[in-house]
């Protein structure tokens, strides 16, 4: 997590330590793109007060985008979205019960007024890229990073 010296722009929250190996693709991609982030483990069900406080103060800490990873009922993204005006990107975690379909369906069915964008099951890398694209809408340096990345993909 070398990017931690700069003020974080992306907040990553996950419901369990068991999500960390999958979410390492997210942190690695943010580091490769030069995007500073913070990471917290907090459960919408087991530590709801921690989630509430973290989400409610996210914008005041300088965050611009939140990535929320969760499995099974996958309420974390929606709970976070309820407490922040920031855009939230959900990463549904693969589960042993339904292969992550439970997580995906829970995440994309957020109620009206509490949107959560959603990437593929275990789509941690795409969540990082999407967060960087959101930053690029108002921060030209990140728009340039994404433009360069897409050109490199086209040239490969």
PDB file of C-alpha atoms in Angstrom:
ATOM      1  CA  UNK A   1       0.000   0.000   0.000  1.00  0.00           C
ATOM      2  CA  UNK A   2       2.641   2.466  -1.079  1.00  0.00           C
ATOM      3  CA  UNK A   3       0.039   5.052  -2.100  1.00  0.00           C
ATOM      4  CA  UNK A   4      -0.936   5.684   1.511  1.00  0.00           C
ATOM      5  CA  UNK A   5       1.286   8.796   1.852  1.00  0.00           C
ATOM      6  CA  UNK A   6      -1.070  10.877  -0.328  1.00  0.00           C
ATOM      7  CA  UNK A   7      -4.583  11.850   0.762  1.00  0.00           C
ATOM      8  CA  UNK A   8      -6.801   8.903  -0.194  1.00  0.00           C
ATOM      9  CA  UNK A   9      -9.279   9.528  -3.002  1.00  0.00           C
ATOM     10  CA  UNK A  10     -10.806   6.049  -3.057  1.00  0.00           C
ATOM     11  CA  UNK A  11     -12.125   4.240  -0.033  1.00  0.00           C
ATOM     12  CA  UNK A  12     -12.230   0.461  -0.097  1.00  0.00           C
ATOM     13  CA  UNK A  13     -14.454  -1.274   2.412  1.00  0.00           C
ATOM     14  CA  UNK A  14     -14.989  -5.005   2.674  1.00  0.00           C
ATOM     15  CA  UNK A  15     -17.184  -7.021   4.966  1.00  0.00           C
ATOM     16  CA  UNK A  16     -14.632  -9.634   5.971  1.00  0.00           C
ATOM     17  CA  UNK A  17     -10.892 -10.342   6.031  1.00  0.00           C
ATOM     18  CA  UNK A  18     -11.662 -13.293   3.788  1.00  0.00           C
ATOM     19  CA  UNK A  19     -12.415 -10.784   0.986  1.00  0.00           C
ATOM     20  CA  UNK A  20      -8.879  -9.377   1.123  1.00  0.00           C
ATOM     21  CA  UNK A  21      -7.190 -11.866  -1.263  1.00  0.00           C
ATOM     22  CA  UNK A  22      -9.739 -11.050  -3.984  1.00  0.00           C
ATOM     23  CA  UNK A  23      -9.561  -7.318  -3.305  1.00  0.00           C
ATOM     24  CA  UNK A  24      -5.769  -7.311  -3.667  1.00  0.00           C
ATOM     25  CA  UNK A  25      -6.446  -7.053  -7.422  1.00  0.00           C
ATOM     26  CA  UNK A  26      -8.207  -3.762  -6.648  1.00  0.00           C
ATOM     27  CA  UNK A  27      -5.460  -2.322  -4.482  1.00  0.00           C
ATOM     28  CA  UNK A  28      -2.773  -3.440  -6.954  1.00  0.00           C
ATOM     29  CA  UNK A  29      -4.602  -1.773  -9.837  1.00  0.00           C
ATOM     30  CA  UNK A  30      -5.132   1.468  -7.894  1.00  0.00           C
ATOM     31  CA  UNK A  31      -1.420   1.493  -7.066  1.00  0.00           C
ATOM     32  CA  UNK A  32      -0.526   0.870 -10.723  1.00  0.00           C
ATOM     33  CA  UNK A  33      -2.794   3.754 -11.746  1.00  0.00           C
ATOM     34  CA  UNK A  34      -1.327   6.025  -9.063  1.00  0.00           C
ATOM     35  CA  UNK A  35      -4.573   6.437  -7.129  1.00  0.00           C
ATOM     36  CA  UNK A  36      -4.253   6.857  -3.349  1.00  0.00           C
ATOM     37  CA  UNK A  37      -6.727   4.798  -1.318  1.00  0.00           C
ATOM     38  CA  UNK A  38      -7.665   3.738   2.174  1.00  0.00           C
ATOM     39  CA  UNK A  39      -8.886   0.300   3.157  1.00  0.00           C
ATOM     40  CA  UNK A  40     -11.115  -0.787   6.017  1.00  0.00           C
ATOM     41  CA  UNK A  41     -12.732  -4.060   7.010  1.00  0.00           C
ATOM     42  CA  UNK A  42     -16.192  -3.557   8.486  1.00  0.00           C
ATOM     43  CA  UNK A  43     -19.376  -5.594   8.218  1.00  0.00           C
ATOM     44  CA  UNK A  44     -22.830  -4.156   7.591  1.00  0.00           C
ATOM     45  CA  UNK A  45     -24.157  -6.879   9.899  1.00  0.00           C
ATOM     46  CA  UNK A  46     -21.456  -7.441  12.531  1.00  0.00           C
ATOM     47  CA  UNK A  47     -20.101  -3.867  12.910  1.00  0.00           C
ATOM     48  CA  UNK A  48     -22.845  -1.568  11.591  1.00  0.00           C
ATOM     49  CA  UNK A  49     -21.794   1.411  13.747  1.00  0.00           C
ATOM     50  CA  UNK A  50     -18.267   1.273  12.300  1.00  0.00           C
ATOM     51  CA  UNK A  51     -19.664   1.148   8.754  1.00  0.00           C
ATOM     52  CA  UNK A  52     -22.008   4.058   9.476  1.00  0.00           C
ATOM     53  CA  UNK A  53     -19.253   6.265  10.915  1.00  0.00           C
ATOM     54  CA  UNK A  54     -16.759   5.403   8.167  1.00  0.00           C
ATOM     55  CA  UNK A  55     -19.257   6.071   5.353  1.00  0.00           C
ATOM     56  CA  UNK A  56     -20.729   9.205   6.888  1.00  0.00           C
ATOM     57  CA  UNK A  57     -17.285  10.836   7.233  1.00  0.00           C
ATOM     58  CA  UNK A  58     -15.817   9.584   3.932  1.00  0.00           C
ATOM     59  CA  UNK A  59     -16.292  12.802   1.956  1.00  0.00           C
ATOM     60  CA  UNK A  60     -14.922  14.904   4.828  1.00  0.00           C
ATOM     61  CA  UNK A  61     -11.759  12.766   4.759  1.00  0.00           C
ATOM     62  CA  UNK A  62     -11.287  13.654   1.078  1.00  0.00           C
ATOM     63  CA  UNK A  63     -12.588  10.455  -0.508  1.00  0.00           C
ATOM     64  CA  UNK A  64     -14.263  10.875  -3.895  1.00  0.00           C
ATOM     65  CA  UNK A  65     -15.336   7.279  -4.658  1.00  0.00           C
ATOM     66  CA  UNK A  66     -16.038   4.200  -2.543  1.00  0.00           C
ATOM     67  CA  UNK A  67     -15.571   0.552  -3.507  1.00  0.00           C
ATOM     68  CA  UNK A  68     -17.534  -1.874  -1.335  1.00  0.00           C
ATOM     69  CA  UNK A  69     -16.895  -5.626  -1.497  1.00  0.00           C
ATOM     70  CA  UNK A  70     -19.353  -8.045   0.061  1.00  0.00           C
ATOM     71  CA  UNK A  71     -20.680 -11.548  -0.285  1.00  0.00           C
ATOM     72  CA  UNK A  72     -23.932 -13.411   0.282  1.00  0.00           C
ATOM     73  CA  UNK A  73     -26.618 -10.828   1.182  1.00  0.00           C
ATOM     74  CA  UNK A  74     -24.119  -8.126   0.080  1.00  0.00           C
ATOM     75  CA  UNK A  75     -25.755  -5.271   1.983  1.00  0.00           C
ATOM     76  CA  UNK A  76     -22.489  -3.403   2.552  1.00  0.00           C
ATOM     77  CA  UNK A  77     -22.581  -1.281  -0.611  1.00  0.00           C
ATOM     78  CA  UNK A  78     -26.170  -0.220  -0.034  1.00  0.00           C
ATOM     79  CA  UNK A  79     -25.589   0.583   3.619  1.00  0.00           C
ATOM     80  CA  UNK A  80     -22.544   2.665   2.705  1.00  0.00           C
ATOM     81  CA  UNK A  81     -24.504   4.413  -0.070  1.00  0.00           C
ATOM     82  CA  UNK A  82     -27.222   5.288   2.426  1.00  0.00           C
ATOM     83  CA  UNK A  83     -24.733   7.255   4.540  1.00  0.00           C
ATOM     84  CA  UNK A  84     -22.648   9.054   1.889  1.00  0.00           C
ATOM     85  CA  UNK A  85     -23.229  11.316  -1.111  1.00  0.00           C
ATOM     86  CA  UNK A  86     -20.219   9.714  -2.850  1.00  0.00           C
ATOM     87  CA  UNK A  87     -20.563   7.200  -5.696  1.00  0.00           C
ATOM     88  CA  UNK A  88     -20.330   3.594  -4.527  1.00  0.00           C
ATOM     89  CA  UNK A  89     -19.056   0.720  -6.643  1.00  0.00           C
ATOM     90  CA  UNK A  90     -20.004  -2.743  -5.442  1.00  0.00           C
ATOM     91  CA  UNK A  91     -17.836  -5.819  -5.883  1.00  0.00           C
ATOM     92  CA  UNK A  92     -19.911  -8.955  -5.352  1.00  0.00           C
ATOM     93  CA  UNK A  93     -17.779 -11.682  -3.799  1.00  0.00           C
ATOM     94  CA  UNK A  94     -17.853 -15.263  -5.016  1.00  0.00           C
ATOM     95  CA  UNK A  95     -19.513 -17.466  -2.408  1.00  0.00           C
ATOM     96  CA  UNK A  96     -19.602 -21.162  -1.698  1.00  0.00           C
ATOM     97  CA  UNK A  97     -23.398 -21.176  -1.605  1.00  0.00           C
ATOM     98  CA  UNK A  98     -24.339 -19.846  -5.043  1.00  0.00           C
ATOM     99  CA  UNK A  99     -21.000 -19.009  -6.614  1.00  0.00           C
ATOM    100  CA  UNK A 100     -21.509 -15.294  -6.021  1.00  0.00           C
ATOM    101  CA  UNK A 101     -24.833 -15.029  -7.822  1.00  0.00           C
ATOM    102  CA  UNK A 102     -26.417 -14.309  -4.432  1.00  0.00           C
ATOM    103  CA  UNK A 103     -23.982 -11.412  -3.915  1.00  0.00           C
ATOM    104  CA  UNK A 104     -24.484 -10.058  -7.428  1.00  0.00           C
ATOM    105  CA  UNK A 105     -28.271 -10.110  -7.281  1.00  0.00           C
ATOM    106  CA  UNK A 106     -28.322  -8.535  -3.825  1.00  0.00           C
ATOM    107  CA  UNK A 107     -26.017  -5.758  -4.975  1.00  0.00           C
ATOM    108  CA  UNK A 108     -27.819  -4.834  -8.183  1.00  0.00           C
ATOM    109  CA  UNK A 109     -31.223  -4.769  -6.458  1.00  0.00           C
ATOM    110  CA  UNK A 110     -30.594  -1.697  -4.282  1.00  0.00           C
ATOM    111  CA  UNK A 111     -33.717   0.387  -3.741  1.00  0.00           C
ATOM    112  CA  UNK A 112     -34.449   3.536  -5.720  1.00  0.00           C
ATOM    113  CA  UNK A 113     -32.527   6.501  -4.342  1.00  0.00           C
ATOM    114  CA  UNK A 114     -29.636   4.385  -3.037  1.00  0.00           C
ATOM    115  CA  UNK A 115     -27.713   3.450  -6.184  1.00  0.00           C
ATOM    116  CA  UNK A 116     -24.707   1.155  -6.139  1.00  0.00           C
ATOM    117  CA  UNK A 117     -22.811   0.586  -9.371  1.00  0.00           C
ATOM    118  CA  UNK A 118     -21.810  -3.043  -9.703  1.00  0.00           C
ATOM    119  CA  UNK A 119     -18.964  -4.890 -11.391  1.00  0.00           C
ATOM    120  CA  UNK A 120     -18.727  -8.624 -12.069  1.00  0.00           C
ATOM    121  CA  UNK A 121     -18.415 -11.266  -9.372  1.00  0.00           C
ATOM    122  CA  UNK A 122     -14.868 -10.850  -7.980  1.00  0.00           C
ATOM    123  CA  UNK A 123     -14.409  -7.931 -10.413  1.00  0.00           C
ATOM    124  CA  UNK A 124     -11.989  -6.102  -8.113  1.00  0.00           C
ATOM    125  CA  UNK A 125      -9.658  -4.898 -10.889  1.00  0.00           C
ATOM    126  CA  UNK A 126     -12.537  -3.392 -12.874  1.00  0.00           C
ATOM    127  CA  UNK A 127     -13.778  -1.650  -9.725  1.00  0.00           C
ATOM    128  CA  UNK A 128     -10.405   0.089  -9.450  1.00  0.00           C
ATOM    129  CA  UNK A 129     -10.461   1.095 -13.114  1.00  0.00           C
ATOM    130  CA  UNK A 130     -14.034   2.373 -12.851  1.00  0.00           C
ATOM    131  CA  UNK A 131     -13.193   4.369  -9.718  1.00  0.00           C
ATOM    132  CA  UNK A 132     -10.284   5.936 -11.601  1.00  0.00           C
ATOM    133  CA  UNK A 133     -12.591   6.793 -14.510  1.00  0.00           C
ATOM    134  CA  UNK A 134     -14.960   8.521 -12.063  1.00  0.00           C
ATOM    135  CA  UNK A 135     -12.024  10.515 -10.701  1.00  0.00           C
ATOM    136  CA  UNK A 136     -11.060  11.364 -14.279  1.00  0.00           C
ATOM    137  CA  UNK A 137     -14.394  13.101 -14.850  1.00  0.00           C
ATOM    138  CA  UNK A 138     -13.105  16.042 -12.789  1.00  0.00           C
ATOM    139  CA  UNK A 139      -9.387  15.333 -12.401  1.00  0.00           C
ATOM    140  CA  UNK A 140      -7.500  15.479 -15.728  1.00  0.00           C
ATOM    141  CA  UNK A 141      -4.478  13.567 -14.392  1.00  0.00           C
ATOM    142  CA  UNK A 142      -6.631  10.461 -13.871  1.00  0.00           C
ATOM    143  CA  UNK A 143      -8.393  10.898 -17.204  1.00  0.00           C
ATOM    144  CA  UNK A 144      -4.909  10.845 -18.795  1.00  0.00           C
ATOM    145  CA  UNK A 145      -3.985   7.680 -16.865  1.00  0.00           C
ATOM    146  CA  UNK A 146      -7.106   5.924 -18.183  1.00  0.00           C
ATOM    147  CA  UNK A 147      -6.539   7.203 -21.730  1.00  0.00           C
ATOM    148  CA  UNK A 148      -2.974   5.854 -21.635  1.00  0.00           C
ATOM    149  CA  UNK A 149      -4.142   2.502 -20.229  1.00  0.00           C
ATOM    150  CA  UNK A 150      -6.735   2.111 -22.987  1.00  0.00           C
ATOM    151  CA  UNK A 151      -4.180   3.005 -25.662  1.00  0.00           C
ATOM    152  CA  UNK A 152      -1.772   0.411 -24.277  1.00  0.00           C
ATOM    153  CA  UNK A 153      -4.558  -2.187 -24.410  1.00  0.00           C
ATOM    154  CA  UNK A 154      -5.286  -1.254 -28.035  1.00  0.00           C
ATOM    155  CA  UNK A 155      -1.602  -1.469 -28.961  1.00  0.00           C
ATOM    156  CA  UNK A 156      -1.093  -4.878 -27.324  1.00  0.00           C
TER     157      UNK A 156
END
